[in-house]
PDB file of C-alpha atoms in Angstrom:
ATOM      1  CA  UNK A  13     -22.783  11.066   6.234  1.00 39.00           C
ATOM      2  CA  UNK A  14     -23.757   9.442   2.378  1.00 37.00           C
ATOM      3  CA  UNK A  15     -21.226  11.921   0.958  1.00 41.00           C
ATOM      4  CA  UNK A  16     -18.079  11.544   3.102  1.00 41.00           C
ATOM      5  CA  UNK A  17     -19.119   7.057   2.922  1.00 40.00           C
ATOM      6  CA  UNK A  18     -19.250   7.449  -1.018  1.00 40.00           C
ATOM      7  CA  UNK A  19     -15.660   9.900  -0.854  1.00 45.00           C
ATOM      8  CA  UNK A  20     -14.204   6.912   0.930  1.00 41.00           C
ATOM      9  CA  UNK A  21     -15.932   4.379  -1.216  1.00 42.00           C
ATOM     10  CA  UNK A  22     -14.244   6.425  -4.717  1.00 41.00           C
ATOM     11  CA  UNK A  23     -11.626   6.229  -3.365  1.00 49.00           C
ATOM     12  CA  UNK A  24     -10.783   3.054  -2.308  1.00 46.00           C
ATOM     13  CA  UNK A  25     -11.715   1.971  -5.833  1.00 43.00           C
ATOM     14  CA  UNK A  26     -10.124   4.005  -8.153  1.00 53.00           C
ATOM     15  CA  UNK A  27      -6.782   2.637  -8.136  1.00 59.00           C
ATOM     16  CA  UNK A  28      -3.975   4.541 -10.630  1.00 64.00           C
ATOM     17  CA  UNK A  29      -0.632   5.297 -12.416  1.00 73.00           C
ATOM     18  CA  UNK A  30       1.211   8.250 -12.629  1.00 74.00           C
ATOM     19  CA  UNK A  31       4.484   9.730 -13.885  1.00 73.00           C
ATOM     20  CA  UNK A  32       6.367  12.409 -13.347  1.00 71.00           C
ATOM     21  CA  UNK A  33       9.747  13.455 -14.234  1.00 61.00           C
ATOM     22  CA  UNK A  34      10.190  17.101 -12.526  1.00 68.00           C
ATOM     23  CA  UNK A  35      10.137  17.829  -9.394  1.00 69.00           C
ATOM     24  CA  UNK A  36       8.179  21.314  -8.180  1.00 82.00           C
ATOM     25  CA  UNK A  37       8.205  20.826  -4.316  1.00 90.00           C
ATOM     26  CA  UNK A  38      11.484  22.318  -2.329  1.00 93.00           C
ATOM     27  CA  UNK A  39      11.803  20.214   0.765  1.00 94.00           C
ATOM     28  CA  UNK A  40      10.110  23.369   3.129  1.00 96.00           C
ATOM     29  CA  UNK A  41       6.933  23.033   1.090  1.00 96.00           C
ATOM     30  CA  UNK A  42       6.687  19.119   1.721  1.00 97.00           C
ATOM     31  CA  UNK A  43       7.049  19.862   5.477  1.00 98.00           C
ATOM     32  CA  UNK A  44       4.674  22.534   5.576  1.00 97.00           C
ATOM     33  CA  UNK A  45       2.290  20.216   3.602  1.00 98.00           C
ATOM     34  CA  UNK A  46       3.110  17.223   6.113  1.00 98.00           C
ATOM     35  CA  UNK A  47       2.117  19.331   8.760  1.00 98.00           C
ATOM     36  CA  UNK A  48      -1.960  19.533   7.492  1.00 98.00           C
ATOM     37  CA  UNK A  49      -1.686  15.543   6.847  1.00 98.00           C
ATOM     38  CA  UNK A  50       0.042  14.506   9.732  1.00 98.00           C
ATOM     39  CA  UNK A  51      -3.283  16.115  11.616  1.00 98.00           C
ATOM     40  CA  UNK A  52      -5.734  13.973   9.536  1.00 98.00           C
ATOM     41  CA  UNK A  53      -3.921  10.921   9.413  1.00 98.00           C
ATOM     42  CA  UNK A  54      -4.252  11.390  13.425  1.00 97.00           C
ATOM     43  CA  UNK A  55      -7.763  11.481  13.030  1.00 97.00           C
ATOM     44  CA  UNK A  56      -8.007   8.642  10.511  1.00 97.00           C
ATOM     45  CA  UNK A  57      -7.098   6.514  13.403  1.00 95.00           C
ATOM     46  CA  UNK A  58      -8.001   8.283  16.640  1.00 93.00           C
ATOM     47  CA  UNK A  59     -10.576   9.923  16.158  1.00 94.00           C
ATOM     48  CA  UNK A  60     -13.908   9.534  18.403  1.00 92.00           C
ATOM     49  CA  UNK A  61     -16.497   8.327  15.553  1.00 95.00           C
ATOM     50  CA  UNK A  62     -16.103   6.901  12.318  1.00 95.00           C
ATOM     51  CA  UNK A  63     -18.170   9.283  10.556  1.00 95.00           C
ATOM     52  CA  UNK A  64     -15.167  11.474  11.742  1.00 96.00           C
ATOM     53  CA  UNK A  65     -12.337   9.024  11.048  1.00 96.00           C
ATOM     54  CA  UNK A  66     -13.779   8.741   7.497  1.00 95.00           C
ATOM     55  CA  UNK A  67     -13.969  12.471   6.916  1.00 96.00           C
ATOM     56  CA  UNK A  68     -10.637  12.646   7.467  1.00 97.00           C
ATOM     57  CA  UNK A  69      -9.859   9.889   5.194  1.00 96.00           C
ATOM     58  CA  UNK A  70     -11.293  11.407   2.220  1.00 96.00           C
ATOM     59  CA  UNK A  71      -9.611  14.771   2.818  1.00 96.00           C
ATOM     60  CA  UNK A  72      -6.171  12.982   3.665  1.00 97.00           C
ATOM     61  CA  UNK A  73      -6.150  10.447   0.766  1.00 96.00           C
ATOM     62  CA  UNK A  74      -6.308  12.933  -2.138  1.00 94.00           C
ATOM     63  CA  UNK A  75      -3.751  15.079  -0.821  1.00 96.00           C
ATOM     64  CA  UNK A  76      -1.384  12.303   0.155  1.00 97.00           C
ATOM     65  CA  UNK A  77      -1.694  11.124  -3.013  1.00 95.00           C
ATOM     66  CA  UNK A  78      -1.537  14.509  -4.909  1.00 94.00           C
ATOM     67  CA  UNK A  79       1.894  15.478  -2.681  1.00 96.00           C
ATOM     68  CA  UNK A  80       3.787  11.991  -3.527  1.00 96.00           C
ATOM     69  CA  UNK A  81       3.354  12.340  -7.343  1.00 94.00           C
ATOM     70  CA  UNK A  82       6.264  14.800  -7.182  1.00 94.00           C
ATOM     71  CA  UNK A  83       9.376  12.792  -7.215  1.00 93.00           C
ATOM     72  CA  UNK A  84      11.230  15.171  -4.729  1.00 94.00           C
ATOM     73  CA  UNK A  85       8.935  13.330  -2.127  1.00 96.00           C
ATOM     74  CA  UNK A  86      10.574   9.593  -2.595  1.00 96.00           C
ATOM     75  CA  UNK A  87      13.260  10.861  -0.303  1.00 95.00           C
ATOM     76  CA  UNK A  88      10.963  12.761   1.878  1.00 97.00           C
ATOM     77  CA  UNK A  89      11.140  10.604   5.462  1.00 98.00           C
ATOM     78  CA  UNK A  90       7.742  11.790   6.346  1.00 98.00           C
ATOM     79  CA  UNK A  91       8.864  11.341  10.053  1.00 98.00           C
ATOM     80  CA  UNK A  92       5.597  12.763  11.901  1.00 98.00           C
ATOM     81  CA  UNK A  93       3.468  10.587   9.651  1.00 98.00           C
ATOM     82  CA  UNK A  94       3.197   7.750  12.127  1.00 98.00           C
ATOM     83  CA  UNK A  95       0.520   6.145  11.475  1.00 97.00           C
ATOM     84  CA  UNK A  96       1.558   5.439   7.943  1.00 98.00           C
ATOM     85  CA  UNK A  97       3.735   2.676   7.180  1.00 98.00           C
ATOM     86  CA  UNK A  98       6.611   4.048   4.739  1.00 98.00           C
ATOM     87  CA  UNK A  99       9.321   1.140   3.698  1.00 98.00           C
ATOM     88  CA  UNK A 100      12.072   1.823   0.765  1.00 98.00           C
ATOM     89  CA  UNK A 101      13.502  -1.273  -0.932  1.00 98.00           C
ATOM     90  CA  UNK A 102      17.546  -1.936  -0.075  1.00 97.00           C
ATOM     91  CA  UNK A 103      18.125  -0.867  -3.835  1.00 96.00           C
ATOM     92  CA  UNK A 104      16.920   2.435  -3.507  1.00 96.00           C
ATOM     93  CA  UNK A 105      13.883   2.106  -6.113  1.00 97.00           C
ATOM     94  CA  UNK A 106      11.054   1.120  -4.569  1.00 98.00           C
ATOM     95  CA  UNK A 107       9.041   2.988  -1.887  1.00 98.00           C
ATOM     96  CA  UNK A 108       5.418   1.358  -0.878  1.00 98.00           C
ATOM     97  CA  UNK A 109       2.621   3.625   1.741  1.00 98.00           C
ATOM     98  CA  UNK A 110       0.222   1.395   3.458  1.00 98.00           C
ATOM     99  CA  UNK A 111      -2.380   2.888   5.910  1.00 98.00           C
ATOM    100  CA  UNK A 112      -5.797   1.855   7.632  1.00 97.00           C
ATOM    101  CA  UNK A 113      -9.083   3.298   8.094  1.00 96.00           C
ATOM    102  CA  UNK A 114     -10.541   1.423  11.271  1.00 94.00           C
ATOM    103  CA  UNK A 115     -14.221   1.174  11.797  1.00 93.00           C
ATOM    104  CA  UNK A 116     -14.517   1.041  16.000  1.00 87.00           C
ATOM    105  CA  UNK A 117     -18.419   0.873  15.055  1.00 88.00           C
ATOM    106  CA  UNK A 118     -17.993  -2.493  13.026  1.00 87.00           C
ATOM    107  CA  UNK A 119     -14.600  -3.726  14.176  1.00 87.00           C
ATOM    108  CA  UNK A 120     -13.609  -4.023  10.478  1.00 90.00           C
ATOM    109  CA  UNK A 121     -10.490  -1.999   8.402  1.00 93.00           C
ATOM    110  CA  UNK A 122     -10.348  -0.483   5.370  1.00 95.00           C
ATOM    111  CA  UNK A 123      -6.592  -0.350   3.569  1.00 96.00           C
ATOM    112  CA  UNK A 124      -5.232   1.643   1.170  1.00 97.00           C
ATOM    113  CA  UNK A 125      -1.671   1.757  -0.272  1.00 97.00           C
ATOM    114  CA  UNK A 126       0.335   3.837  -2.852  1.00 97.00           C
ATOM    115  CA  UNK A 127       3.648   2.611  -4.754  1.00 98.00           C
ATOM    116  CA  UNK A 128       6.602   4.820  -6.034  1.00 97.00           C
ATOM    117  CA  UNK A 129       8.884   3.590  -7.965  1.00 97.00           C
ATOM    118  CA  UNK A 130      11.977   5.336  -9.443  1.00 95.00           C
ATOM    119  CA  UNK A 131      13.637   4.637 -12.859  1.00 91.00           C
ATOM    120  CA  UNK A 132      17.393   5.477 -11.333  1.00 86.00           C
ATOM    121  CA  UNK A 133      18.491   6.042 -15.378  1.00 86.00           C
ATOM    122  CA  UNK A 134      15.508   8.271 -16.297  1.00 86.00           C
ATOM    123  CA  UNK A 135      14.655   9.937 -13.398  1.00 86.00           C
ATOM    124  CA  UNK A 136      11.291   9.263 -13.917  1.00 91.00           C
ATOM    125  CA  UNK A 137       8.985   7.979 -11.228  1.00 94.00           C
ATOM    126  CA  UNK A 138       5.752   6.383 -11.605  1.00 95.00           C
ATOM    127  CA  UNK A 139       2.999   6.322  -8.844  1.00 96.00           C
ATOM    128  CA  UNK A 140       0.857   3.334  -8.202  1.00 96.00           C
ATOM    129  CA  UNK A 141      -2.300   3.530  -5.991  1.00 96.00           C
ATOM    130  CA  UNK A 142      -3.798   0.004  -4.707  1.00 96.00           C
ATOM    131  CA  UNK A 143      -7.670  -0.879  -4.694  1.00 94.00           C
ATOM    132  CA  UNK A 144      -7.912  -3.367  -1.865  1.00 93.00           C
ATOM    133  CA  UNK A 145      -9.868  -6.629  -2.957  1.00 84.00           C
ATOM    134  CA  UNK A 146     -11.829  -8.569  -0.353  1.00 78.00           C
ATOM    135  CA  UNK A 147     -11.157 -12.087  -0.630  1.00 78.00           C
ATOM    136  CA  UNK A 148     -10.693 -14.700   1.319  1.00 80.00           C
ATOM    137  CA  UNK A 149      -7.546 -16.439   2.356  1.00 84.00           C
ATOM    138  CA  UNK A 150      -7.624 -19.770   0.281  1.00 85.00           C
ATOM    139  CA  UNK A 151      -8.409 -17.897  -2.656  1.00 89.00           C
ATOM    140  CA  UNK A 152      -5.653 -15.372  -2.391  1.00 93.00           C
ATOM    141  CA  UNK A 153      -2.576 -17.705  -2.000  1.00 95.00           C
ATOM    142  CA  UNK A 154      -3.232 -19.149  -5.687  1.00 95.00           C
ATOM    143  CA  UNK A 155      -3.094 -16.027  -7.870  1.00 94.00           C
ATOM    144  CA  UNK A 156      -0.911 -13.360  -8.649  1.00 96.00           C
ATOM    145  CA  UNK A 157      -2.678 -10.043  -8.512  1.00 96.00           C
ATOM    146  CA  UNK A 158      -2.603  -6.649  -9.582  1.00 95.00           C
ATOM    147  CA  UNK A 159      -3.188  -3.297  -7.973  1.00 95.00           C
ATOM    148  CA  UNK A 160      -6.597  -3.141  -8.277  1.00 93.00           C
ATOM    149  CA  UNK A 161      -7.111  -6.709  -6.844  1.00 93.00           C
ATOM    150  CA  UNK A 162      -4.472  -5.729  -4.130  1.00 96.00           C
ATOM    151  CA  UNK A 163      -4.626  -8.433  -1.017  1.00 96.00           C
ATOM    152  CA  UNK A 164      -4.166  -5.686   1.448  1.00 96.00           C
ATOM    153  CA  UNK A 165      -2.073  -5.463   4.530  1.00 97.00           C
ATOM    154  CA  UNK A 166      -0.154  -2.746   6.823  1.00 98.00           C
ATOM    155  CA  UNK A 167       3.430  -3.741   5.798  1.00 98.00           C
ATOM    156  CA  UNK A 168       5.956  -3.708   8.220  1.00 98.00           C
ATOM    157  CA  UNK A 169       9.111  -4.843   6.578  1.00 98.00           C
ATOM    158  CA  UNK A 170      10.431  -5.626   2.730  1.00 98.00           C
ATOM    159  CA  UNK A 171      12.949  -7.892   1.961  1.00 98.00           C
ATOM    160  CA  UNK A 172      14.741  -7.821  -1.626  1.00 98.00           C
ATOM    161  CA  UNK A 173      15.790 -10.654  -3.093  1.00 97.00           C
ATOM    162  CA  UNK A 174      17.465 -11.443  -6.638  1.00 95.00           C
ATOM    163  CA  UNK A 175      16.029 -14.522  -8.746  1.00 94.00           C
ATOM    164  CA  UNK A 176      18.142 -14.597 -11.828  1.00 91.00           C
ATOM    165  CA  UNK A 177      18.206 -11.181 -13.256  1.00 91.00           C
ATOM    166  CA  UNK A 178      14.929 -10.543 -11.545  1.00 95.00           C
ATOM    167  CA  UNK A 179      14.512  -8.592  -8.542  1.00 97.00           C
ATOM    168  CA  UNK A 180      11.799  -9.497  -5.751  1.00 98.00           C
ATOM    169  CA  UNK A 181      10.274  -8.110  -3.116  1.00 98.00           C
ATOM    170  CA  UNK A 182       9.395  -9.858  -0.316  1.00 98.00           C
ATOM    171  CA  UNK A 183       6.937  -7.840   1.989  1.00 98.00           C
ATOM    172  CA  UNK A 184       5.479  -8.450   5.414  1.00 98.00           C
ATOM    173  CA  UNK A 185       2.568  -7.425   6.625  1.00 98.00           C
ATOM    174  CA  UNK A 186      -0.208  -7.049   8.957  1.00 97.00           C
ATOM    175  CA  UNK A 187      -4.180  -7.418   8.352  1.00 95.00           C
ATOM    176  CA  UNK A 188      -6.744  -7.072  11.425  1.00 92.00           C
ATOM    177  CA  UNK A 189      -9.143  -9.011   9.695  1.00 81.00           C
ATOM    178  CA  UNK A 190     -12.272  -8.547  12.243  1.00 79.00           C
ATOM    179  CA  UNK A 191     -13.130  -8.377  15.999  1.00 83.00           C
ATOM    180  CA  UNK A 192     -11.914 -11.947  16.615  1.00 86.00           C
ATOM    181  CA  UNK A 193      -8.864 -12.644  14.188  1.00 89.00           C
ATOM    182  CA  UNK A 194      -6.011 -10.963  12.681  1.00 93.00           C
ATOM    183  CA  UNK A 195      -3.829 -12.053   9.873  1.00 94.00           C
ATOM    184  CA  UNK A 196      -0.007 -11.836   8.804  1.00 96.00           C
ATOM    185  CA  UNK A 197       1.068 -11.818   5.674  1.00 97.00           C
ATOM    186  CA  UNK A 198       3.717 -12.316   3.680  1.00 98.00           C
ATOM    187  CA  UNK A 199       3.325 -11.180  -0.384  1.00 98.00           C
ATOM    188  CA  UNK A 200       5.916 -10.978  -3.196  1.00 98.00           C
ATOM    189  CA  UNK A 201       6.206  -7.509  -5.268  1.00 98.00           C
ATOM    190  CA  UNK A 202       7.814  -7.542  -8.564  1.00 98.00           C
ATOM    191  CA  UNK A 203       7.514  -5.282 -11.417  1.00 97.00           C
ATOM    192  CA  UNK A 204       7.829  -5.996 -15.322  1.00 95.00           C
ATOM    193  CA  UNK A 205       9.972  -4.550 -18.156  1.00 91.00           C
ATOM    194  CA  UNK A 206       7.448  -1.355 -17.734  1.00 92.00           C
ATOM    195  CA  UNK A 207       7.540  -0.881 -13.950  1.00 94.00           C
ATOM    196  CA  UNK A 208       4.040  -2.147 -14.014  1.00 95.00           C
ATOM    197  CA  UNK A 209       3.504  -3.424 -10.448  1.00 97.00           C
ATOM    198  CA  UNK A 210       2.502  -7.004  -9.937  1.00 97.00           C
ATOM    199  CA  UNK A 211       1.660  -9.451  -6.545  1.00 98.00           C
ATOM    200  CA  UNK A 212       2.514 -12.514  -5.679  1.00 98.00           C
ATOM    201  CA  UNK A 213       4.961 -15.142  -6.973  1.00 97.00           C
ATOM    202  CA  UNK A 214       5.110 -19.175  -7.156  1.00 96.00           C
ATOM    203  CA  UNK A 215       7.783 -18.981  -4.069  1.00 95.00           C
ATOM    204  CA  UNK A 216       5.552 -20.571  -1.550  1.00 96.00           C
ATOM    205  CA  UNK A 217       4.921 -24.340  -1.110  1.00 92.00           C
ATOM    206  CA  UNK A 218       2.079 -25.691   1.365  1.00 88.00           C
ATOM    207  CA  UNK A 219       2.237 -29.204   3.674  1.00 87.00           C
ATOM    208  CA  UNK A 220       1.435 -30.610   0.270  1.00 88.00           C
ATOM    209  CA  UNK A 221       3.923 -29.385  -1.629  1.00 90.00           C
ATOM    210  CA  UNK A 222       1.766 -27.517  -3.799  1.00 93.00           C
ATOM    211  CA  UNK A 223       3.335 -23.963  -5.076  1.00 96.00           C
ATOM    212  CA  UNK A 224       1.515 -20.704  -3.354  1.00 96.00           C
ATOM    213  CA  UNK A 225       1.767 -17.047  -4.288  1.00 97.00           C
ATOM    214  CA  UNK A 226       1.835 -15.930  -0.689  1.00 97.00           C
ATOM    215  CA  UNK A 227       1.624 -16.806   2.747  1.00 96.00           C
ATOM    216  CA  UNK A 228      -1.023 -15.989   4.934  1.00 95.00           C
ATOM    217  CA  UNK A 229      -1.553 -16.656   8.662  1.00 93.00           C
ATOM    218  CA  UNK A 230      -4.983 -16.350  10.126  1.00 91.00           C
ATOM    219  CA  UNK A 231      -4.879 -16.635  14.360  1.00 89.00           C
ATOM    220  CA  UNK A 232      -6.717 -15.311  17.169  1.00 84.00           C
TER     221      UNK A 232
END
């Protein structure tokens, strides 16, 4: 039980960055790989205790990590991985994983998220994993953040927008916060001249006017 809780707890915290340029995997080796994760993201989420659901998570996280560092994968639909959220930007670059370990035990969530992003020129792709950082609400509307201070959700839809010659992405998401409320959220991704990924954006104004780097609902 200690080892699979300090598996999970590595990694949630050991966010990263990757690139790779070739791509190794032929499309039948994905699948047959998909096939082993598909069965332990099942159990991430359905399983009957956590110390199960957590096992899983420690075996699925490596190799789902591990499998998307090969660029032939940003194309991959990933169709029997349900209960992983999988959303490509309209311009073709960007390609963000979110995904949930639930505790039934506590009531509580842990997230985790990886981000690919594809230089279209180089054919490069660099690999970003997100270290979800517990804050609360009022705190995480006023700063941008990075990926290892990631305000995590479950995101549901992205929306690209164009600000001057800079490209934004505006992502919607879901966050079961605890036993009595949930949240919705909407954060900004953007990346710099280096594909570094950032947060959050001044895009957001409150009732008093005051600019916001995202929007977060809290409800019962």
């Amino acid at each position: 039980m200690c080892r699979l809780f300090l598996l999970a707890f590595i990694l949630i915290l050991k966010p990263f960055d990757t690139f790779s340029q070739k791509s190794s995997l032929p499309t039948d080796s994905i699948a047959k790989i998909e096939v082993v994760l598909k069965h332990l993201a099942d159990s991430i989420t359905k399983g009957s205790t956590d110390q199960g659901r957590m096992g899983a998570c420690a075996e699925f996280n490596p190799r789902f990590f591990d499998l998307l560092a090969d660029p032939n994968t940003f194309n991959y639909p990933f169709d029997s991985l349900t209960t992983i959220s999988k959303l490509k930007s309209p311009d073709g670059r960007t390609r963000i994983y979110t995904w949930i370990l639930p505790s039934k035990m506590e009531g509580t969530y842990k997230y985790f998220g990886v981000i690919q992003r594809m230089n279209i020129k180089t054919g490069e792709m660099k690999l970003t994993g997100l270290m979800e950082l517990k804050s609360l609400p009022e705190e995480a509307v006023d700063y941008e953040l990075r990926p290892d201070s990631w305000f995590p959700a479950v995101y549901y839809d992205i929306i690209e927008k164009k600000v001057g010659k800079k490209i934004f992405y505006f992502l919607l998401g879901w966050q079961g916060n605890d036993r009595l409320t949930t949240r919705k959220v909407i954060d900004v991704l953007h990346f710099d001249y280096w594909d570094n990924v950032n947060f959050g954006a001044q895009m957001f104004s409150d009732e008093k006017k005051n600019l916001k780097y995202r929007v977060i609902f809290e409800y019962a």
